[in-house]
Amino acid sequence: MMQELDEQKSGQGFDAYWAIVLRRKWWILGPLFFGWAIVFASAWFLPPTYISESTILVEPPKVPSNLVEPNVQVDLADRVQAMSTQVLSRTRLLNLIQRFNLYPGYSYSPDDQVNKMRDDVKMDMIKSETNTSGKAEIVAFKIAYKAPSADAAQKVTIALTSFFVDENVRASQEQSEATTLFLDSQVRSVAQTLADEEAKVRAFESEHDGSLPTQLDSNLRILQGIQQQMQAAQAARERLVQNQTYLNSLQTQYQNMSDAAFAPQSIEAQLDSARSNLAAMEARYTDDHPDVKKLKETIASLEKLKKDMASEARDNMDSENATPQQVQAGMPLIQLKTQMKLNKQEIDRDNATIRRLEQTGQVYQARLNATPAIEAEMSDMMRDFGNMKKEYQELLAKKQQSALATSLEKQQQGAQFRIIDPPSLPDKPYFPDRFKFSLGAIGAGLALAVLFGFGAEFLDDRIRGEQALSEAVDLPILAEIPPLSTAKELRRARWVPRLAIAALVVIVILLPSGVAYAYFWSS
C-alpha cells in the first residue's frame, strides 16, 4: 500500500505540488521565517571581530649600488621572517596585551594570551614576478590584526607596524655598524702587522747597507773608480821607483866624478815643471781629482825642500870649518840627497794609497759578492711585505666603503620599510559579516521550509481525491461524498488564506529589507 502511495506521489505534476504547498503553507512559511530570523538575529548577537590592516613597502636603497655598495646583504624574506619572530616575541606581545587590555578572558594565563594574539596576527607577503635568477622578490607585506573593537584593532596594528619599521632601521644600522667595526679591527690588525714587517725591512736594509740590490750600480761604479785610481797609483809608483833608481845611479856617479861633471836638475826647474803640469791639470780636472791633489802635494814638498836646502846651505856657510867654496861644491850632493828623500816619501805615499785602495776595493768587492744572497732574501721579505700592503689597502678600501654605507644607513638612505597603507579603522566587523549572514539566513529559511513542508507531506500517507484513490487501489469508485463543513470550518476557510497571504507578504518584505539593512547600515 505504502509503495503504491510513493509511486503515486512521484508521478504528481505541478498542480499536485502546488496543492502540497497550499496544504503545508504553515509548515513552509513558519520554518522559512523562523529559520531566517534565528540566523539573521545571530549576526547581531555574536561578538564582532574587527580587522585593521596596513601595507608596508620595501623600498630599495635611494643611492645606486654602483656608487655606494651596501655592506649588509640580507634576503628580505629572511629579514622579515626574523623581524616577525622578534616583533611577535612573548615580551612584546605581553606588553601590548597589558597596554591595550586585550583578552580579559585570559587574564590568568599569559601564555594563552600570547598564543591567542599570535593567532590573531596575520602577515602576507607581496612578491614580484620571478626575476632572471628564478626567484621572486618581496616588494611589500601586509600586517593585519583582529580584535573585538575597531579602535583596539587599529591601535595594535599601529604598534605592530611601528615595531617592524623601527626594528628594520635598528637591525640595518646595527648590522652595518658591526660590519664597519669588524673591518676597522681587521684594518688595525693588518696595519700593525704591516708596520712590523716594514720595521723588519728597514732593519734588514740598515744591517746590509752597502750590499743592497739598489746599491749594486753605485758599488760597481765606485769599484771601477777604485781600480782606475789603483792603476794610476801603481803607474806613479813605478815612475818613482825608476826615478829612485836613476837618482841612486846619479849619486854613485857623483861620488866617482869631480864636482864639475855633476849637473843635477835644480829645484827651481822642478818647481816650474810641476807648476806648469798643475795648471794644465786644473784646466782639465777639478780640485778633487787624485792627480791634482798629488801634484799639489809634490809642489808643497818641493817648496819645503827648497827652504830646507837654503837653510842647510846657510848652516854650512856658518860652519867654522867649511869654506864658501866647500859649501858651493857640496850643494849638488845636498840637492841630490834631498831629491832622493822626496822621491822616497812619494813612493811611501803611493804605497799607502795603493794599500788603502786595495782595502777599499776588497770592501766593495765583498759587498758585490754578498748582493745576490741579500737580493734573494730581500725579495722574499719584499714579496711578503707587498702582499701585506696590498691586503691592507684592500681592507682599508672596504672599510671606507663600509663606513660610507653605514653613514647611508644612519641617514636612512638604504633599503627601508615605508608604510603606504597606514593601519585602517574598520567601519564594519570582519566577523560576523551581517550581509552574508542575512543571505545565509534566507538560504537557511528556504532549506527549513523545504525540509519541514515536503517532509510533513512525505510522512502523511492520507489519500486525497478520486484520482489518488483510483491509483492507490484497483477497485471501482461507486460514489463520492462531498465535504460537509461546519460553520466554524467555513469561517476558518475564509480567514486562513488571508492570513497566509499576509504572512507571505510580511516575509517577502521583511527578508529583502533585512538584507538591504545589513548591506547598507550594519556596522
Short mmCIF file of C-alpha atoms in Angstrom, two decimals:
data_model
loop_
_atom_site.label_atom_id
_atom_site.label_comp_id
_atom_site.label_asym_id
_atom_site.label_seq_id
_atom_site.Cartn_x
_atom_site.Cartn_y
_atom_site.Cartn_z
CA MET A 1 0.00 0.00 0.00
CA MET A 2 2.78 2.47 1.03
CA GLN A 3 4.83 1.58 -2.05
CA GLU A 4 1.85 2.36 -4.22
CA LEU A 5 1.41 5.73 -2.49
CA ASP A 6 5.10 6.58 -3.06
CA GLU A 7 4.77 5.74 -6.74
CA GLN A 8 1.63 7.85 -6.80
CA LYS A 9 3.39 10.86 -5.26
CA SER A 10 6.38 10.55 -7.53
CA GLY A 11 4.15 10.83 -10.53
CA GLN A 12 2.47 14.03 -9.40
CA GLY A 13 2.64 17.14 -11.57
CA PHE A 14 2.80 20.85 -10.87
CA ASP A 15 -0.79 21.02 -9.71
CA ALA A 16 -0.13 18.34 -7.18
CA TYR A 17 2.95 20.18 -5.88
CA TRP A 18 1.06 23.43 -5.69
CA ALA A 19 -1.65 21.65 -3.75
CA ILE A 20 1.04 20.41 -1.36
CA VAL A 21 2.32 23.99 -0.95
CA LEU A 22 -1.16 25.19 -0.17
CA ARG A 23 -1.81 22.41 2.30
CA ARG A 24 1.59 22.79 4.01
CA LYS A 25 1.76 26.59 3.82
CA TRP A 26 2.32 26.99 7.55
CA TRP A 27 4.97 24.27 7.55
CA ILE A 28 6.68 26.25 4.84
CA LEU A 29 6.19 29.84 5.97
CA GLY A 30 6.90 29.14 9.62
CA PRO A 31 10.34 27.45 9.22
CA LEU A 32 11.18 29.96 6.48
CA PHE A 33 10.57 32.90 8.77
CA PHE A 34 11.95 31.47 11.98
CA GLY A 35 14.98 29.96 10.27
CA TRP A 36 15.77 33.29 8.70
CA ALA A 37 15.06 35.16 11.91
CA ILE A 38 17.31 32.94 14.02
CA VAL A 39 20.27 33.12 11.65
CA PHE A 40 19.76 36.82 10.93
CA ALA A 41 19.47 37.69 14.62
CA SER A 42 22.58 35.67 15.48
CA ALA A 43 24.61 38.07 13.30
CA TRP A 44 23.62 40.87 15.72
CA PHE A 45 24.25 38.95 18.90
CA LEU A 46 27.55 37.22 18.06
CA PRO A 47 30.57 39.16 19.38
CA PRO A 48 32.02 41.17 16.46
CA THR A 49 35.58 40.86 15.30
CA TYR A 50 37.28 43.81 13.57
CA ILE A 51 40.39 43.61 11.39
CA SER A 52 42.80 46.50 10.88
CA GLU A 53 45.35 46.10 8.09
CA SER A 54 48.42 48.03 6.97
CA THR A 55 50.72 47.62 3.97
CA ILE A 56 54.48 48.20 4.22
CA LEU A 57 56.50 48.78 1.06
CA VAL A 58 60.08 47.53 0.87
CA GLU A 59 61.99 50.39 -0.72
CA PRO A 60 65.33 49.75 -2.42
CA PRO A 61 68.33 51.94 -1.47
CA LYS A 62 67.99 55.54 -2.65
CA VAL A 63 71.67 55.70 -3.64
CA PRO A 64 72.62 53.36 -6.53
CA SER A 65 74.70 50.36 -5.53
CA ASN A 66 77.34 51.21 -8.13
CA LEU A 67 78.08 54.40 -6.16
CA VAL A 68 77.83 53.02 -2.63
CA GLU A 69 77.76 49.27 -2.25
CA PRO A 70 75.70 48.10 0.75
CA ASN A 71 77.71 46.37 3.46
CA VAL A 72 74.76 44.24 4.58
CA GLN A 73 73.48 41.55 2.24
CA VAL A 74 70.34 40.03 3.75
CA ASP A 75 67.49 38.34 1.94
CA LEU A 76 64.37 40.41 2.55
CA ALA A 77 62.24 37.33 3.15
CA ASP A 78 64.67 36.13 5.80
CA ARG A 79 64.81 39.62 7.33
CA VAL A 80 61.03 39.92 7.51
CA GLN A 81 60.81 36.44 8.99
CA ALA A 82 63.46 37.23 11.59
CA MET A 83 61.83 40.53 12.47
CA SER A 84 58.41 38.89 12.76
CA THR A 85 59.92 36.50 15.30
CA GLN A 86 61.27 39.45 17.27
CA VAL A 87 58.16 41.57 16.94
CA LEU A 88 55.89 38.68 17.94
CA SER A 89 58.06 37.70 20.86
CA ARG A 90 56.41 36.90 24.17
CA THR A 91 57.73 40.01 25.91
CA ARG A 92 56.49 42.44 23.30
CA LEU A 93 53.11 40.80 22.92
CA LEU A 94 52.56 40.76 26.68
CA ASN A 95 53.44 44.44 26.73
CA LEU A 96 50.81 45.13 24.07
CA ILE A 97 48.25 42.97 25.87
CA GLN A 98 48.75 44.89 29.10
CA ARG A 99 48.92 48.23 27.33
CA PHE A 100 45.62 47.82 25.45
CA ASN A 101 43.92 45.47 27.95
CA LEU A 102 43.47 42.71 25.39
CA TYR A 103 41.94 39.26 26.07
CA PRO A 104 40.49 39.88 29.52
CA GLY A 105 39.14 36.33 29.48
CA TYR A 106 42.73 35.05 29.50
CA SER A 107 43.87 37.26 32.37
CA TYR A 108 45.12 34.31 34.43
CA SER A 109 47.05 32.67 31.60
CA PRO A 110 49.67 34.90 29.91
CA ASP A 111 50.81 32.09 27.62
CA ASP A 112 47.24 31.62 26.37
CA GLN A 113 47.02 35.35 25.76
CA VAL A 114 50.24 35.34 23.76
CA ASN A 115 49.16 32.31 21.70
CA LYS A 116 45.75 33.88 21.05
CA MET A 117 47.33 37.14 19.92
CA ARG A 118 49.73 35.29 17.62
CA ASP A 119 46.74 33.58 16.05
CA ASP A 120 45.05 36.95 15.59
CA VAL A 121 48.08 38.49 13.86
CA LYS A 122 48.39 37.71 10.17
CA MET A 123 51.16 38.55 7.71
CA ASP A 124 51.00 38.27 3.93
CA MET A 125 53.99 38.70 1.63
CA ILE A 126 53.56 40.52 -1.67
CA LYS A 127 56.13 39.23 -4.13
CA SER A 128 57.13 40.42 -7.55
CA GLU A 129 57.25 38.31 -10.63
CA THR A 130 60.09 35.84 -10.93
CA ASN A 131 63.27 37.65 -11.95
CA THR A 132 66.11 36.42 -14.12
CA SER A 133 67.57 34.45 -11.22
CA GLY A 134 64.36 32.45 -10.93
CA LYS A 135 63.47 33.85 -7.51
CA ALA A 136 60.57 36.12 -6.64
CA GLU A 137 61.49 39.15 -4.57
CA ILE A 138 59.41 40.67 -1.79
CA VAL A 139 58.16 44.14 -2.71
CA ALA A 140 55.76 44.64 0.21
CA PHE A 141 53.98 42.83 3.01
CA LYS A 142 50.75 43.27 4.93
CA ILE A 143 50.11 43.15 8.67
CA ALA A 144 46.59 42.52 9.96
CA TYR A 145 45.19 42.12 13.45
CA LYS A 146 41.68 41.20 14.54
CA ALA A 147 40.15 42.40 17.80
CA PRO A 148 36.71 42.74 19.40
CA SER A 149 36.69 46.52 18.78
CA ALA A 150 37.75 48.60 15.79
CA ASP A 151 39.75 51.01 17.94
CA ALA A 152 41.77 48.21 19.59
CA ALA A 153 42.42 46.57 16.22
CA GLN A 154 43.77 49.82 14.78
CA LYS A 155 45.92 50.65 17.81
CA VAL A 156 47.51 47.20 17.93
CA THR A 157 48.15 47.26 14.16
CA ILE A 158 49.78 50.69 14.51
CA ALA A 159 52.03 49.34 17.26
CA LEU A 160 52.96 46.24 15.23
CA THR A 161 53.66 48.33 12.13
CA SER A 162 55.86 50.70 14.13
CA PHE A 163 57.71 47.72 15.58
CA PHE A 164 58.50 46.43 12.10
CA VAL A 165 59.65 49.80 10.76
CA ASP A 166 61.73 50.63 13.86
CA GLU A 167 63.19 47.13 14.07
CA ASN A 168 64.23 47.28 10.42
CA VAL A 169 66.02 50.61 10.98
CA ARG A 170 67.70 49.36 14.14
CA ALA A 171 68.70 45.99 12.65
CA SER A 172 70.06 47.59 9.47
CA GLN A 173 72.12 50.14 11.38
CA GLU A 174 73.42 47.57 13.88
CA GLN A 175 74.43 45.12 11.15
CA SER A 176 76.04 47.89 9.11
CA GLU A 177 77.93 49.26 12.13
CA ALA A 178 79.02 45.76 13.12
CA THR A 179 80.43 45.22 9.63
CA THR A 180 82.29 48.54 9.77
CA LEU A 181 83.67 47.81 13.24
CA PHE A 182 84.84 44.38 12.13
CA LEU A 183 86.60 45.82 9.09
CA ASP A 184 88.12 48.56 11.28
CA SER A 185 89.54 45.95 13.68
CA GLN A 186 90.93 43.99 10.75
CA VAL A 187 92.50 47.13 9.29
CA ARG A 188 94.13 47.93 12.63
CA SER A 189 95.46 44.40 12.97
CA VAL A 190 96.84 44.32 9.44
CA ALA A 191 98.27 47.84 9.87
CA GLN A 192 100.19 46.70 12.96
CA THR A 193 101.46 43.63 11.13
CA LEU A 194 102.40 45.82 8.17
CA ALA A 195 104.29 48.21 10.47
CA ASP A 196 106.17 45.26 11.98
CA GLU A 197 107.06 43.97 8.51
CA GLU A 198 108.17 47.45 7.45
CA ALA A 199 110.36 47.71 10.55
CA LYS A 200 111.94 44.36 9.69
CA VAL A 201 112.64 45.55 6.15
CA ARG A 202 114.21 48.77 7.41
CA ALA A 203 116.32 46.88 9.96
CA PHE A 204 117.45 44.50 7.23
CA GLU A 205 118.33 47.39 4.91
CA SER A 206 120.20 49.13 7.72
CA GLU A 207 122.09 45.94 8.60
CA HIS A 208 123.11 45.29 4.98
CA ASP A 209 123.64 48.90 3.97
CA GLY A 210 126.10 48.99 1.08
CA SER A 211 125.20 45.50 -0.20
CA LEU A 212 121.59 46.16 -1.11
CA PRO A 213 120.42 45.40 -4.66
CA THR A 214 119.53 49.06 -5.16
CA GLN A 215 123.22 49.96 -4.46
CA LEU A 216 124.62 47.48 -6.97
CA ASP A 217 125.19 50.01 -9.75
CA SER A 218 126.80 52.57 -7.46
CA ASN A 219 129.05 49.88 -5.95
CA LEU A 220 130.15 48.83 -9.45
CA ARG A 221 130.94 52.43 -10.39
CA ILE A 222 132.85 53.00 -7.16
CA LEU A 223 134.81 49.77 -7.62
CA GLN A 224 135.69 50.75 -11.17
CA GLY A 225 136.86 54.16 -9.92
CA ILE A 226 138.98 52.48 -7.23
CA GLN A 227 140.53 50.20 -9.81
CA GLN A 228 141.35 53.18 -12.02
CA GLN A 229 142.87 55.06 -9.07
CA MET A 230 144.87 51.98 -8.15
CA GLN A 231 146.19 51.66 -11.69
CA ALA A 232 147.16 55.35 -11.68
CA ALA A 233 148.84 54.99 -8.25
CA GLN A 234 150.73 51.87 -9.39
CA ALA A 235 151.87 53.64 -12.55
CA ALA A 236 153.02 56.65 -10.48
CA ARG A 237 154.87 54.35 -8.08
CA GLU A 238 156.62 52.65 -10.98
CA ARG A 239 157.78 56.02 -12.25
CA LEU A 240 159.02 57.00 -8.81
CA VAL A 241 160.82 53.69 -8.42
CA GLN A 242 162.51 54.25 -11.75
CA ASN A 243 163.35 57.80 -10.71
CA GLN A 244 164.78 56.46 -7.43
CA THR A 245 166.98 54.07 -9.33
CA TYR A 246 168.11 56.91 -11.53
CA LEU A 247 168.92 59.08 -8.52
CA ASN A 248 170.87 56.25 -6.91
CA SER A 249 172.95 55.90 -10.04
CA LEU A 250 173.50 59.66 -10.07
CA GLN A 251 174.68 59.55 -6.50
CA THR A 252 177.15 56.82 -7.36
CA GLN A 253 178.39 58.75 -10.35
CA TYR A 254 178.64 61.93 -8.33
CA GLN A 255 180.79 60.26 -5.79
CA ASN A 256 183.10 58.99 -8.54
CA MET A 257 183.17 62.16 -10.53
CA SER A 258 184.51 65.64 -9.95
CA ASP A 259 182.38 68.44 -8.92
CA ALA A 260 182.41 69.97 -12.40
CA ALA A 261 180.99 66.83 -14.08
CA PHE A 262 177.84 66.71 -11.88
CA ALA A 263 174.98 68.84 -13.07
CA PRO A 264 171.68 67.78 -11.41
CA GLN A 265 168.41 69.38 -12.17
CA SER A 266 167.84 72.33 -9.87
CA ILE A 267 164.84 72.65 -7.51
CA GLU A 268 163.66 75.73 -9.34
CA ALA A 269 163.39 73.78 -12.59
CA GLN A 270 161.33 71.04 -10.87
CA LEU A 271 159.03 73.62 -9.29
CA ASP A 272 158.49 75.31 -12.63
CA SER A 273 157.71 71.96 -14.31
CA ALA A 274 155.33 70.91 -11.50
CA ARG A 275 153.50 74.24 -11.59
CA SER A 276 153.10 74.02 -15.38
CA ASN A 277 151.67 70.49 -15.05
CA LEU A 278 149.29 71.67 -12.29
CA ALA A 279 147.96 74.50 -14.46
CA ALA A 280 147.33 72.01 -17.30
CA MET A 281 145.54 69.53 -14.99
CA GLU A 282 143.38 72.21 -13.35
CA ALA A 283 142.16 73.14 -16.82
CA ARG A 284 141.00 69.52 -17.35
CA TYR A 285 140.06 68.24 -13.85
CA THR A 286 138.55 69.55 -10.65
CA ASP A 287 140.45 70.19 -7.44
CA ASP A 288 139.20 66.85 -6.04
CA HIS A 289 140.92 64.81 -8.76
CA PRO A 290 143.61 62.49 -7.24
CA ASP A 291 146.32 63.58 -9.71
CA VAL A 292 145.63 67.25 -8.98
CA LYS A 293 145.84 66.62 -5.24
CA LYS A 294 149.05 64.61 -5.64
CA LEU A 295 150.69 67.28 -7.79
CA LYS A 296 149.80 69.95 -5.23
CA GLU A 297 151.43 67.83 -2.54
CA THR A 298 154.56 67.49 -4.73
CA ILE A 299 154.77 71.25 -5.22
CA ALA A 300 154.38 71.77 -1.49
CA SER A 301 157.17 69.24 -0.86
CA LEU A 302 159.49 70.92 -3.40
CA GLU A 303 158.86 74.31 -1.86
CA LYS A 304 159.61 72.89 1.59
CA LEU A 305 162.73 71.19 0.16
CA LYS A 306 163.87 74.46 -1.30
CA LYS A 307 163.54 76.15 2.08
CA ASP A 308 165.38 73.28 3.81
CA MET A 309 168.22 73.39 1.26
CA ALA A 310 168.56 77.14 1.72
CA SER A 311 168.62 76.71 5.47
CA GLU A 312 171.17 73.88 5.25
CA ALA A 313 173.35 75.99 2.94
CA ARG A 314 173.26 78.85 5.38
CA ASP A 315 174.18 76.46 8.17
CA ASN A 316 177.13 75.19 6.15
CA MET A 317 178.23 78.67 5.40
CA ASP A 318 178.12 79.45 9.10
CA SER A 319 180.24 76.43 9.89
CA GLU A 320 183.59 77.33 11.28
CA ASN A 321 185.45 74.63 9.32
CA ALA A 322 183.63 74.98 5.95
CA THR A 323 184.71 77.49 3.44
CA PRO A 324 182.35 79.05 0.91
CA GLN A 325 183.98 77.03 -1.85
CA GLN A 326 183.28 73.81 0.06
CA VAL A 327 179.69 74.81 0.65
CA GLN A 328 179.29 75.63 -3.01
CA ALA A 329 180.86 72.36 -4.03
CA GLY A 330 178.54 70.34 -1.73
CA MET A 331 175.33 71.90 -2.95
CA PRO A 332 174.73 69.41 -5.81
CA LEU A 333 175.11 66.46 -3.45
CA ILE A 334 172.74 68.09 -0.98
CA GLN A 335 170.20 68.59 -3.73
CA LEU A 336 170.55 65.01 -4.86
CA LYS A 337 170.01 63.63 -1.39
CA THR A 338 167.04 65.90 -0.93
CA GLN A 339 165.52 64.66 -4.20
CA MET A 340 166.14 61.07 -3.17
CA LYS A 341 164.44 61.72 0.19
CA LEU A 342 161.47 63.42 -1.51
CA ASN A 343 161.18 60.61 -4.04
CA LYS A 344 161.20 58.07 -1.21
CA GLN A 345 158.38 59.94 0.53
CA GLU A 346 156.38 59.93 -2.71
CA ILE A 347 156.90 56.18 -3.05
CA ASP A 348 155.75 55.66 0.54
CA ARG A 349 152.64 57.77 -0.07
CA ASP A 350 151.84 55.82 -3.23
CA ASN A 351 152.27 52.53 -1.39
CA ALA A 352 149.94 53.75 1.35
CA THR A 353 147.43 54.89 -1.27
CA ILE A 354 147.60 51.51 -3.05
CA ARG A 355 147.07 49.64 0.25
CA ARG A 356 144.14 51.88 1.10
CA LEU A 357 142.60 51.40 -2.35
CA GLU A 358 143.10 47.65 -2.12
CA GLN A 359 141.34 47.53 1.23
CA THR A 360 138.51 49.72 -0.06
CA GLY A 361 138.23 47.61 -3.19
CA GLN A 362 138.03 44.45 -1.10
CA VAL A 363 135.20 46.01 0.91
CA TYR A 364 133.22 46.91 -2.20
CA GLN A 365 134.02 43.56 -3.82
CA ALA A 366 132.67 41.82 -0.72
CA ARG A 367 129.53 43.93 -0.98
CA LEU A 368 129.11 42.94 -4.61
CA ASN A 369 129.64 39.28 -3.76
CA ALA A 370 127.01 39.45 -0.97
CA THR A 371 124.42 41.28 -3.11
CA PRO A 372 122.88 38.14 -4.81
CA ALA A 373 122.21 36.38 -1.49
CA ILE A 374 120.89 39.60 0.06
CA GLU A 375 118.75 40.21 -3.02
CA ALA A 376 117.18 36.75 -2.73
CA GLU A 377 116.46 37.18 0.97
CA MET A 378 115.17 40.69 0.47
CA SER A 379 112.98 39.54 -2.43
CA ASP A 380 111.15 37.15 -0.09
CA MET A 381 110.76 39.88 2.51
CA MET A 382 109.52 42.42 -0.02
CA ARG A 383 107.09 39.89 -1.52
CA ASP A 384 105.56 39.26 1.90
CA PHE A 385 105.59 42.97 2.61
CA GLY A 386 103.94 43.71 -0.75
CA ASN A 387 101.22 41.12 -0.16
CA MET A 388 100.60 42.53 3.30
CA LYS A 389 100.46 46.07 1.93
CA LYS A 390 98.03 45.00 -0.78
CA GLU A 391 95.83 43.29 1.79
CA TYR A 392 95.93 46.41 3.95
CA GLN A 393 94.94 48.65 1.04
CA GLU A 394 92.07 46.33 0.09
CA LEU A 395 90.82 46.19 3.69
CA LEU A 396 91.16 49.96 4.02
CA ALA A 397 89.11 50.46 0.85
CA LYS A 398 86.47 48.03 2.14
CA LYS A 399 86.39 49.80 5.49
CA GLN A 400 85.92 53.19 3.83
CA GLN A 401 83.18 51.73 1.61
CA SER A 402 81.53 50.13 4.63
CA ALA A 403 81.74 53.38 6.62
CA LEU A 404 80.03 55.17 3.74
CA ALA A 405 77.31 52.51 3.65
CA THR A 406 76.88 52.84 7.43
CA SER A 407 76.50 56.59 7.04
CA LEU A 408 73.79 56.00 4.46
CA GLU A 409 72.00 53.59 6.82
CA LYS A 410 72.13 56.18 9.62
CA GLN A 411 70.65 58.73 7.25
CA GLN A 412 68.06 56.09 6.27
CA GLN A 413 69.11 56.12 2.64
CA GLY A 414 69.42 52.34 2.36
CA ALA A 415 66.75 49.69 1.97
CA GLN A 416 63.83 50.87 4.13
CA PHE A 417 60.29 49.91 5.07
CA ARG A 418 57.74 52.60 4.16
CA ILE A 419 54.10 52.49 5.20
CA ILE A 420 51.97 53.02 2.08
CA ASP A 421 48.64 51.98 3.67
CA PRO A 422 48.50 53.06 7.33
CA PRO A 423 46.52 50.89 9.76
CA SER A 424 42.87 51.39 8.95
CA LEU A 425 40.00 51.96 11.35
CA PRO A 426 37.43 49.33 10.27
CA ASP A 427 33.87 50.61 9.98
CA LYS A 428 32.35 47.12 9.72
CA PRO A 429 33.21 43.96 11.59
CA TYR A 430 35.13 41.31 9.77
CA PHE A 431 33.04 38.71 11.60
CA PRO A 432 30.16 38.28 11.60
CA ASP A 433 29.56 39.65 8.11
CA ARG A 434 25.93 40.64 8.60
CA PHE A 435 25.26 40.94 4.91
CA LYS A 436 26.48 37.43 4.27
CA PHE A 437 24.65 36.27 7.38
CA SER A 438 21.42 37.81 6.00
CA LEU A 439 21.88 35.96 2.71
CA GLY A 440 22.69 32.80 4.61
CA ALA A 441 19.59 33.33 6.77
CA ILE A 442 17.41 33.33 3.65
CA GLY A 443 19.10 30.16 2.45
CA ALA A 444 18.64 28.53 5.87
CA GLY A 445 14.95 29.55 5.97
CA LEU A 446 14.34 28.14 2.50
CA ALA A 447 16.10 24.93 3.41
CA LEU A 448 13.98 24.55 6.57
CA ALA A 449 10.81 25.40 4.63
CA VAL A 450 11.52 22.68 2.09
CA LEU A 451 12.53 20.26 4.79
CA PHE A 452 9.52 20.81 7.02
CA GLY A 453 6.93 21.38 4.27
CA PHE A 454 7.70 18.49 1.99
CA GLY A 455 8.83 16.32 4.89
CA ALA A 456 5.42 16.64 6.55
CA GLU A 457 3.73 15.79 3.25
CA PHE A 458 6.02 12.84 2.74
CA LEU A 459 5.20 11.43 6.16
CA ASP A 460 1.45 11.93 5.66
CA ASP A 461 0.02 8.77 3.99
CA ARG A 462 -3.57 10.01 3.62
CA ILE A 463 -5.31 9.65 0.23
CA ARG A 464 -6.70 12.84 -1.19
CA GLY A 465 -9.06 12.84 -4.16
CA GLU A 466 -10.64 10.42 -6.55
CA GLN A 467 -7.62 10.10 -8.81
CA ALA A 468 -5.33 9.34 -5.93
CA LEU A 469 -7.73 6.65 -4.68
CA SER A 470 -8.05 5.12 -8.15
CA GLU A 471 -4.32 4.99 -8.49
CA ALA A 472 -3.91 3.57 -5.00
CA VAL A 473 -6.48 0.68 -5.14
CA ASP A 474 -7.67 -1.42 -8.02
CA LEU A 475 -11.38 -1.04 -7.14
CA PRO A 476 -14.24 0.83 -8.81
CA ILE A 477 -15.49 4.03 -7.17
CA LEU A 478 -19.22 3.83 -6.57
CA ALA A 479 -19.94 7.28 -5.12
CA GLU A 480 -18.27 10.50 -3.88
CA ILE A 481 -19.28 12.20 -0.68
CA PRO A 482 -18.66 15.97 -0.79
CA PRO A 483 -17.01 17.71 2.22
CA LEU A 484 -19.53 18.73 4.87
CA SER A 485 -18.00 21.79 6.54
CA THR A 486 -19.23 23.28 9.76
CA ALA A 487 -19.74 27.00 10.26
CA LYS A 488 -16.52 27.21 12.16
CA GLU A 489 -14.67 25.44 9.38
CA LEU A 490 -16.21 27.77 6.85
CA ARG A 491 -15.12 30.82 8.82
CA ARG A 492 -11.67 29.31 9.18
CA ALA A 493 -11.52 28.60 5.47
CA ARG A 494 -12.18 32.30 4.82
CA TRP A 495 -9.58 33.93 7.08
CA VAL A 496 -6.76 31.34 6.92
CA PRO A 497 -5.87 32.09 3.28
CA ARG A 498 -5.94 35.79 4.03
CA LEU A 499 -3.68 35.27 6.99
CA ALA A 500 -1.32 33.13 4.89
CA ILE A 501 -1.20 35.82 2.22
CA ALA A 502 -0.47 38.45 4.86
CA ALA A 503 2.29 36.32 6.37
CA LEU A 504 3.72 35.74 2.91
CA VAL A 505 3.68 39.47 2.22
CA VAL A 506 5.37 40.20 5.51
CA ILE A 507 8.04 37.59 4.81
CA VAL A 508 8.57 38.84 1.27
CA ILE A 509 9.02 42.39 2.58
CA LEU A 510 10.96 41.54 5.69
CA LEU A 511 13.63 39.29 4.18
CA PRO A 512 14.84 41.68 1.43
CA SER A 513 14.64 44.57 3.86
CA GLY A 514 16.85 42.73 6.31
CA VAL A 515 19.37 42.02 3.57
CA ALA A 516 19.33 45.66 2.46
CA TYR A 517 19.68 46.88 6.02
CA ALA A 518 22.59 44.52 6.65
CA TYR A 519 24.27 45.71 3.46
CA PHE A 520 23.86 49.47 3.88
CA TRP A 521 23.53 50.22 7.58
CA SER A 522 25.08 47.39 9.54
CA SER A 523 28.29 48.33 11.39
#
